[in-house]
């Protein structure tokens, strides 16, 4: 497993770090999705009877230490490389940690912002790819159509590149349809506090209310799209929906000022990995078939992945 520019192999000494990382991610997602009585009865907040606040504080401290160590190690490595007259990056192009460290002047990120970006941008991409591959197993006709498109546009003599993606509309429709049916972040909820009394349609939202936007329910609403439970990438070949500009009927990356800053990178990564996988492999069912049950934490994971 590769994470934050480090690789974690089963059985080697980095296994300890891998287990710690796995534990931190799983605790984080559990806490983000937990039902907290204090959110509904603010007077209970000081009691923290479920220990949610205490667990959040502990987790934030541990995440900071974990990711900061990675960033510090990389900074030291770059200084060492510089002293030896080598490129400060490892390898020719470096990785995402190098890209963030290379940002200059007003674009430069503080260490705490780097921690946030590195942390949040990881799981969503993996979860989306997992849902897409499950769908490829369940819909071999769709898989074959994507493969035919790749063969036709790219051929078999070279790997799919980023620059090929705009010429693969059906592959992009498959990704969009998966984002619709299985949005990895189904509740846009991280910081929605009504600061004024607000009226939305028939609903009065008093100031101080924490509200969630249920994107899952919007993308499954039959008033917005016909047969919402059906997996039909063809719908996005006919209907033009640009998920990069926030169209509220399908906004898997959120909208407004808290929109996902990693959306272009996340989408391009998933599209490229999917194209390269399907160019070389077929997804086929195992003896156990495919289980589409969902596990809602803050992200929408496959229950039995
Ligand atoms: C398929 C991949 C991804 C999906 C579906 C996704 C989805 C989202 C959504 C829906 C939000 C907004 C949550 C809200 O409204 O409260 C968000 C926020 C965020 N995302 Fe992504 N994301 C993805 C990939 C990435 C990547 C690759 C990065 C970084 C490289 C990233 C970094 C962030 C950060 C830092 C925020 C918080 C922004 C803020 O609070 O202002 N995401 N993401």
Short mmCIF file of C-alpha atoms and ligand atoms in Angstrom, two decimals:
data_model
loop_
_atom_site.label_atom_id
_atom_site.label_comp_id
_atom_site.label_asym_id
_atom_site.label_seq_id
_atom_site.Cartn_x
_atom_site.Cartn_y
_atom_site.Cartn_z
CA UNK A 1 0.00 0.00 0.00
CA UNK A 2 1.34 3.47 -0.86
CA UNK A 3 0.26 6.43 1.18
CA UNK A 4 1.72 9.94 1.43
CA UNK A 5 4.68 8.89 -0.72
CA UNK A 6 5.60 5.98 1.53
CA UNK A 7 5.00 2.35 0.81
CA UNK A 8 3.65 -0.01 3.43
CA UNK A 9 4.30 -3.70 2.83
CA UNK A 10 2.68 -6.54 4.71
CA UNK A 11 5.17 -8.09 7.10
CA UNK A 12 7.92 -5.46 7.07
CA UNK A 13 8.70 -2.96 9.81
CA UNK A 14 6.51 -0.30 8.20
CA UNK A 15 3.60 -2.63 9.02
CA UNK A 16 3.42 -0.96 12.44
CA UNK A 17 2.90 2.43 10.74
CA UNK A 18 0.37 0.88 8.33
CA UNK A 19 -1.66 -0.51 11.23
CA UNK A 20 -1.51 2.83 13.03
CA UNK A 21 -2.67 4.61 9.85
CA UNK A 22 -5.50 2.14 9.36
CA UNK A 23 -6.58 2.64 12.99
CA UNK A 24 -6.53 6.45 12.67
CA UNK A 25 -8.56 6.44 9.45
CA UNK A 26 -11.12 4.06 10.85
CA UNK A 27 -11.48 6.01 14.12
CA UNK A 28 -11.83 9.25 12.11
CA UNK A 29 -14.58 7.96 9.89
CA UNK A 30 -16.41 6.44 12.82
CA UNK A 31 -16.32 9.71 14.75
CA UNK A 32 -17.40 11.78 11.77
CA UNK A 33 -20.48 9.62 11.25
CA UNK A 34 -21.44 9.03 14.87
CA UNK A 35 -24.81 10.17 16.22
CA UNK A 36 -23.94 12.66 18.96
CA UNK A 37 -26.71 13.65 21.37
CA UNK A 38 -24.86 16.90 22.16
CA UNK A 39 -25.53 18.10 18.58
CA UNK A 40 -29.26 17.96 19.31
CA UNK A 41 -29.26 19.06 22.96
CA UNK A 42 -26.44 21.65 23.21
CA UNK A 43 -26.88 21.84 26.98
CA UNK A 44 -25.46 18.31 27.12
CA UNK A 45 -22.34 19.35 25.24
CA UNK A 46 -20.27 20.16 28.32
CA UNK A 47 -21.00 16.66 29.69
CA UNK A 48 -19.65 14.97 26.52
CA UNK A 49 -21.41 11.88 27.83
CA UNK A 50 -20.51 9.74 24.77
CA UNK A 51 -16.89 10.92 24.90
CA UNK A 52 -17.08 12.12 21.27
CA UNK A 53 -15.29 15.42 21.94
CA UNK A 54 -12.55 13.70 23.93
CA UNK A 55 -12.04 11.08 21.20
CA UNK A 56 -11.93 13.81 18.51
CA UNK A 57 -9.29 15.76 20.44
CA UNK A 58 -7.15 12.63 20.92
CA UNK A 59 -7.51 11.61 17.28
CA UNK A 60 -6.63 15.09 15.94
CA UNK A 61 -3.47 15.09 18.06
CA UNK A 62 -2.46 11.62 16.83
CA UNK A 63 -3.15 12.45 13.16
CA UNK A 64 -1.08 15.63 13.46
CA UNK A 65 1.86 13.70 14.91
CA UNK A 66 1.58 10.94 12.27
CA UNK A 67 1.36 13.16 9.18
CA UNK A 68 3.75 15.80 10.55
CA UNK A 69 6.40 13.07 10.94
CA UNK A 70 6.01 12.20 7.25
CA UNK A 71 6.25 15.85 6.21
CA UNK A 72 9.31 16.45 8.45
CA UNK A 73 11.08 13.34 7.13
CA UNK A 74 10.49 14.52 3.58
CA UNK A 75 11.75 18.04 4.34
CA UNK A 76 14.96 16.57 5.80
CA UNK A 77 15.40 14.27 2.81
CA UNK A 78 15.04 17.22 0.45
CA UNK A 79 17.68 19.21 2.38
CA UNK A 80 20.03 16.17 2.23
CA UNK A 81 19.41 15.69 -1.51
CA UNK A 82 20.13 19.41 -2.04
CA UNK A 83 23.44 19.17 -0.14
CA UNK A 84 24.51 16.22 -2.30
CA UNK A 85 23.80 18.23 -5.43
CA UNK A 86 20.91 15.89 -6.40
CA UNK A 87 17.40 16.94 -7.30
CA UNK A 88 15.66 17.77 -4.03
CA UNK A 89 12.83 15.43 -5.03
CA UNK A 90 13.25 11.68 -4.88
CA UNK A 91 12.98 10.25 -8.38
CA UNK A 92 12.38 12.50 -11.37
CA UNK A 93 8.90 13.78 -10.63
CA UNK A 94 8.48 13.35 -6.87
CA UNK A 95 5.02 12.70 -5.45
CA UNK A 96 2.10 14.62 -4.00
CA UNK A 97 4.01 15.50 -0.80
CA UNK A 98 6.75 17.04 -2.99
CA UNK A 99 4.16 18.94 -5.03
CA UNK A 100 2.72 20.48 -1.86
CA UNK A 101 6.18 21.34 -0.50
CA UNK A 102 7.13 22.97 -3.83
CA UNK A 103 4.24 25.45 -3.71
CA UNK A 104 5.60 28.97 -3.60
CA UNK A 105 4.71 32.29 -2.02
CA UNK A 106 0.96 32.92 -1.61
CA UNK A 107 0.15 29.34 -2.64
CA UNK A 108 2.40 27.87 0.05
CA UNK A 109 0.47 25.71 2.52
CA UNK A 110 1.00 25.71 6.26
CA UNK A 111 1.87 22.31 7.72
CA UNK A 112 -1.63 22.04 9.20
CA UNK A 113 -3.24 22.67 5.77
CA UNK A 114 -0.93 20.07 4.23
CA UNK A 115 -2.03 17.60 6.86
CA UNK A 116 -5.70 18.28 6.00
CA UNK A 117 -5.19 17.90 2.24
CA UNK A 118 -3.13 14.72 2.56
CA UNK A 119 -5.61 13.22 4.98
CA UNK A 120 -8.92 14.00 3.30
CA UNK A 121 -7.88 13.26 -0.28
CA UNK A 122 -7.03 9.60 0.21
CA UNK A 123 -10.04 7.53 1.16
CA UNK A 124 -12.57 9.09 -1.20
CA UNK A 125 -10.58 8.14 -4.31
CA UNK A 126 -10.14 4.54 -3.15
CA UNK A 127 -13.81 4.18 -2.18
CA UNK A 128 -15.02 5.51 -5.53
CA UNK A 129 -12.75 3.18 -7.47
CA UNK A 130 -13.97 0.24 -5.42
CA UNK A 131 -17.63 1.02 -6.23
CA UNK A 132 -16.81 1.40 -9.93
CA UNK A 133 -15.03 -1.96 -10.07
CA UNK A 134 -17.96 -3.63 -8.31
CA UNK A 135 -20.26 -2.16 -10.94
CA UNK A 136 -17.96 -3.41 -13.73
CA UNK A 137 -18.31 -6.94 -12.36
CA UNK A 138 -22.09 -6.59 -12.17
CA UNK A 139 -22.47 -5.02 -15.61
CA UNK A 140 -20.11 -6.85 -18.00
CA UNK A 141 -21.80 -5.15 -20.97
CA UNK A 142 -20.79 -1.73 -19.57
CA UNK A 143 -17.26 -2.97 -18.89
CA UNK A 144 -16.95 -4.29 -22.46
CA UNK A 145 -18.19 -0.96 -23.85
CA UNK A 146 -15.55 0.98 -21.87
CA UNK A 147 -12.84 -1.44 -23.03
CA UNK A 148 -13.98 -1.12 -26.65
CA UNK A 149 -13.83 2.68 -26.33
CA UNK A 150 -10.27 2.49 -24.93
CA UNK A 151 -9.16 0.06 -27.66
CA UNK A 152 -10.67 2.28 -30.30
CA UNK A 153 -9.18 5.57 -29.09
CA UNK A 154 -5.89 4.51 -27.49
CA UNK A 155 -5.23 1.09 -29.01
CA UNK A 156 -3.27 -1.65 -27.30
CA UNK A 157 0.27 -0.47 -28.02
CA UNK A 158 0.56 2.01 -25.15
CA UNK A 159 -0.95 2.86 -21.80
CA UNK A 160 -3.83 5.33 -21.45
CA UNK A 161 -2.56 8.84 -20.60
CA UNK A 162 -4.19 11.80 -18.93
CA UNK A 163 -4.48 13.54 -22.29
CA UNK A 164 -6.66 10.65 -23.61
CA UNK A 165 -9.37 11.18 -20.99
CA UNK A 166 -11.34 13.90 -22.84
CA UNK A 167 -11.66 11.42 -25.74
CA UNK A 168 -13.19 8.70 -23.54
CA UNK A 169 -16.74 10.03 -22.93
CA UNK A 170 -18.25 6.66 -22.06
CA UNK A 171 -15.61 5.97 -19.40
CA UNK A 172 -16.35 9.41 -17.93
CA UNK A 173 -20.09 8.66 -18.00
CA UNK A 174 -19.40 5.45 -16.01
CA UNK A 175 -17.52 7.44 -13.36
CA UNK A 176 -20.33 10.03 -13.19
CA UNK A 177 -23.02 7.37 -12.90
CA UNK A 178 -21.09 5.71 -10.06
CA UNK A 179 -20.73 9.07 -8.29
CA UNK A 180 -24.51 9.41 -8.64
CA UNK A 181 -25.47 5.95 -7.39
CA UNK A 182 -22.71 5.62 -4.77
CA UNK A 183 -21.55 9.13 -3.82
CA UNK A 184 -18.43 8.56 -1.64
CA UNK A 185 -19.35 11.62 0.47
CA UNK A 186 -23.14 11.32 0.68
CA UNK A 187 -23.72 13.93 3.40
CA UNK A 188 -22.22 17.35 2.77
CA UNK A 189 -21.98 18.15 6.39
CA UNK A 190 -18.64 19.16 7.68
CA UNK A 191 -19.39 22.77 8.57
CA UNK A 192 -22.92 23.84 7.82
CA UNK A 193 -24.06 26.14 10.60
CA UNK A 194 -26.95 28.51 9.88
CA UNK A 195 -25.66 31.90 11.03
CA UNK A 196 -28.99 33.64 10.32
CA UNK A 197 -32.60 32.51 10.52
CA UNK A 198 -33.26 31.10 7.05
CA UNK A 199 -36.30 29.95 5.12
CA UNK A 200 -35.72 27.16 2.57
CA UNK A 201 -38.97 26.37 0.76
CA UNK A 202 -41.42 25.29 3.46
CA UNK A 203 -38.68 24.78 6.06
CA UNK A 204 -37.67 27.35 8.68
CA UNK A 205 -34.04 26.93 9.80
CA UNK A 206 -33.29 28.91 12.97
CA UNK A 207 -29.85 30.49 13.40
CA UNK A 208 -27.49 28.10 15.20
CA UNK A 209 -28.83 24.97 13.48
CA UNK A 210 -26.31 22.51 12.09
CA UNK A 211 -27.70 21.28 8.78
CA UNK A 212 -26.64 18.51 6.43
CA UNK A 213 -27.18 18.35 2.66
CA UNK A 214 -28.17 14.81 1.78
CA UNK A 215 -26.57 14.38 -1.64
CA UNK A 216 -27.43 10.67 -1.71
CA UNK A 217 -31.11 11.44 -1.46
CA UNK A 218 -30.87 14.12 -4.19
CA UNK A 219 -29.10 11.77 -6.60
CA UNK A 220 -31.69 9.02 -5.93
CA UNK A 221 -34.71 11.30 -6.32
CA UNK A 222 -36.96 10.15 -9.16
CA UNK A 223 -38.26 13.69 -9.57
CA UNK A 224 -34.74 14.59 -10.75
CA UNK A 225 -33.82 11.47 -12.77
CA UNK A 226 -35.86 8.56 -14.05
CA UNK A 227 -35.10 5.05 -12.73
CA UNK A 228 -32.71 6.39 -10.09
CA UNK A 229 -31.92 2.90 -8.76
CA UNK A 230 -30.76 1.69 -12.18
CA UNK A 231 -27.06 1.87 -13.08
CA UNK A 232 -27.20 3.47 -16.54
CA UNK A 233 -24.07 5.37 -17.64
CA UNK A 234 -25.85 6.05 -20.95
CA UNK A 235 -27.91 8.73 -19.21
CA UNK A 236 -24.78 10.90 -19.04
CA UNK A 237 -24.08 10.42 -22.74
CA UNK A 238 -27.43 12.05 -23.46
CA UNK A 239 -27.65 14.55 -20.59
CA UNK A 240 -24.82 17.08 -20.28
CA UNK A 241 -23.90 17.41 -16.59
CA UNK A 242 -20.66 19.09 -15.62
CA UNK A 243 -19.72 17.98 -12.13
CA UNK A 244 -16.80 20.41 -12.04
CA UNK A 245 -19.15 23.39 -11.93
CA UNK A 246 -21.54 22.72 -9.09
CA UNK A 247 -24.78 21.50 -10.64
CA UNK A 248 -26.84 20.81 -7.53
CA UNK A 249 -28.58 17.80 -9.11
CA UNK A 250 -25.25 15.97 -9.01
CA UNK A 251 -22.67 17.61 -6.75
CA UNK A 252 -20.55 14.73 -5.41
CA UNK A 253 -17.77 17.20 -4.60
CA UNK A 254 -20.03 19.61 -2.73
CA UNK A 255 -20.70 23.19 -3.71
CA UNK A 256 -20.07 26.74 -2.66
CA UNK A 257 -17.15 27.97 -0.66
CA UNK A 258 -16.50 24.58 1.00
CA UNK A 259 -16.47 22.70 -2.31
CA UNK A 260 -13.81 19.98 -2.54
CA UNK A 261 -10.49 21.64 -3.48
CA UNK A 262 -9.19 18.27 -4.72
CA UNK A 263 -12.04 17.56 -7.13
CA UNK A 264 -10.07 17.92 -10.38
CA UNK A 265 -7.24 15.79 -9.04
CA UNK A 266 -9.59 13.21 -7.50
CA UNK A 267 -11.61 12.81 -10.68
CA UNK A 268 -8.58 12.68 -12.99
CA UNK A 269 -6.92 10.09 -10.73
CA UNK A 270 -9.97 7.82 -10.69
CA UNK A 271 -10.55 8.14 -14.45
CA UNK A 272 -6.92 7.38 -15.29
CA UNK A 273 -6.61 4.44 -12.89
CA UNK A 274 -9.89 2.99 -14.14
CA UNK A 275 -8.84 3.35 -17.77
CA UNK A 276 -5.46 1.72 -17.13
CA UNK A 277 -7.02 -1.11 -15.13
CA UNK A 278 -9.66 -1.91 -17.72
CA UNK A 279 -7.13 -1.63 -20.53
CA UNK A 280 -5.24 -4.56 -19.02
CA UNK A 281 -7.70 -6.52 -16.90
CA UNK A 282 -11.25 -7.82 -16.80
CA UNK A 283 -13.22 -7.54 -13.58
CA UNK A 284 -15.02 -10.84 -13.05
CA UNK A 285 -17.22 -12.09 -10.20
CA UNK A 286 -15.69 -14.17 -7.44
CA UNK A 287 -17.46 -17.23 -6.00
CA UNK A 288 -19.12 -14.90 -3.48
CA UNK A 289 -20.64 -12.57 -6.09
CA UNK A 290 -20.85 -8.84 -5.47
CA UNK A 291 -22.51 -7.31 -2.43
CA UNK A 292 -23.64 -3.74 -2.84
CA UNK A 293 -24.66 -3.17 0.79
CA UNK A 294 -23.55 0.22 2.01
CA UNK A 295 -21.83 1.19 5.22
CA UNK A 296 -22.51 4.83 6.02
CA UNK A 297 -19.86 6.46 8.13
CA UNK A 298 -19.04 9.89 6.84
CA UNK A 299 -18.04 8.34 3.56
CA UNK A 300 -20.18 5.71 1.90
CA UNK A 301 -18.11 2.54 1.92
CA UNK A 302 -18.93 -0.95 0.67
CA UNK A 303 -20.02 -2.97 3.67
CA UNK A 304 -18.13 -6.10 2.68
CA UNK A 305 -15.16 -4.81 0.73
C1 LIG B 1 -13.42 11.09 -5.72
C2 LIG B 1 -12.77 11.82 -4.90
C3 LIG B 1 -13.33 12.87 -3.96
C4 LIG B 1 -14.63 13.12 -3.57
C5 LIG B 1 -15.91 12.40 -4.00
C6 LIG B 1 -14.58 14.25 -2.65
C7 LIG B 1 -15.69 14.83 -2.07
C8 LIG B 1 -15.62 15.92 -1.22
C9 LIG B 1 -16.76 16.62 -0.73
C10 LIG B 1 -18.23 16.30 -1.04
C11 LIG B 1 -16.31 17.63 0.07
C12 LIG B 1 -17.15 18.71 0.73
C13 LIG B 1 -17.77 18.26 2.02
C14 LIG B 1 -18.74 19.30 2.50
O1 LIG B 1 -19.48 19.90 1.75
O2 LIG B 1 -18.76 19.51 3.68
C15 LIG B 1 -14.87 17.56 0.09
C16 LIG B 1 -14.06 18.39 0.82
C17 LIG B 1 -12.68 18.34 0.81
N1 LIG B 1 -11.90 17.58 -0.03
FE1 LIG B 1 -12.58 16.18 -1.33
N2 LIG B 1 -13.26 14.62 -2.50
C18 LIG B 1 -12.48 13.83 -3.28
C19 LIG B 1 -11.10 13.90 -3.46
C20 LIG B 1 -10.28 14.80 -2.80
C21 LIG B 1 -8.85 14.91 -3.02
C22 LIG B 1 -8.05 14.07 -4.02
C23 LIG B 1 -8.40 15.89 -2.15
C24 LIG B 1 -7.00 16.43 -1.94
C25 LIG B 1 -5.98 16.20 -2.70
C26 LIG B 1 -9.54 16.38 -1.40
C27 LIG B 1 -9.47 17.35 -0.43
C28 LIG B 1 -10.57 17.86 0.23
C29 LIG B 1 -10.49 18.86 1.31
C30 LIG B 1 -9.19 19.46 1.91
C31 LIG B 1 -11.81 19.16 1.66
C32 LIG B 1 -12.29 20.13 2.75
C33 LIG B 1 -12.57 21.49 2.13
C34 LIG B 1 -13.13 22.49 3.14
O3 LIG B 1 -13.61 22.10 4.20
O4 LIG B 1 -13.10 23.69 2.85
N3 LIG B 1 -10.66 15.70 -1.82
N4 LIG B 1 -14.47 16.52 -0.71
#
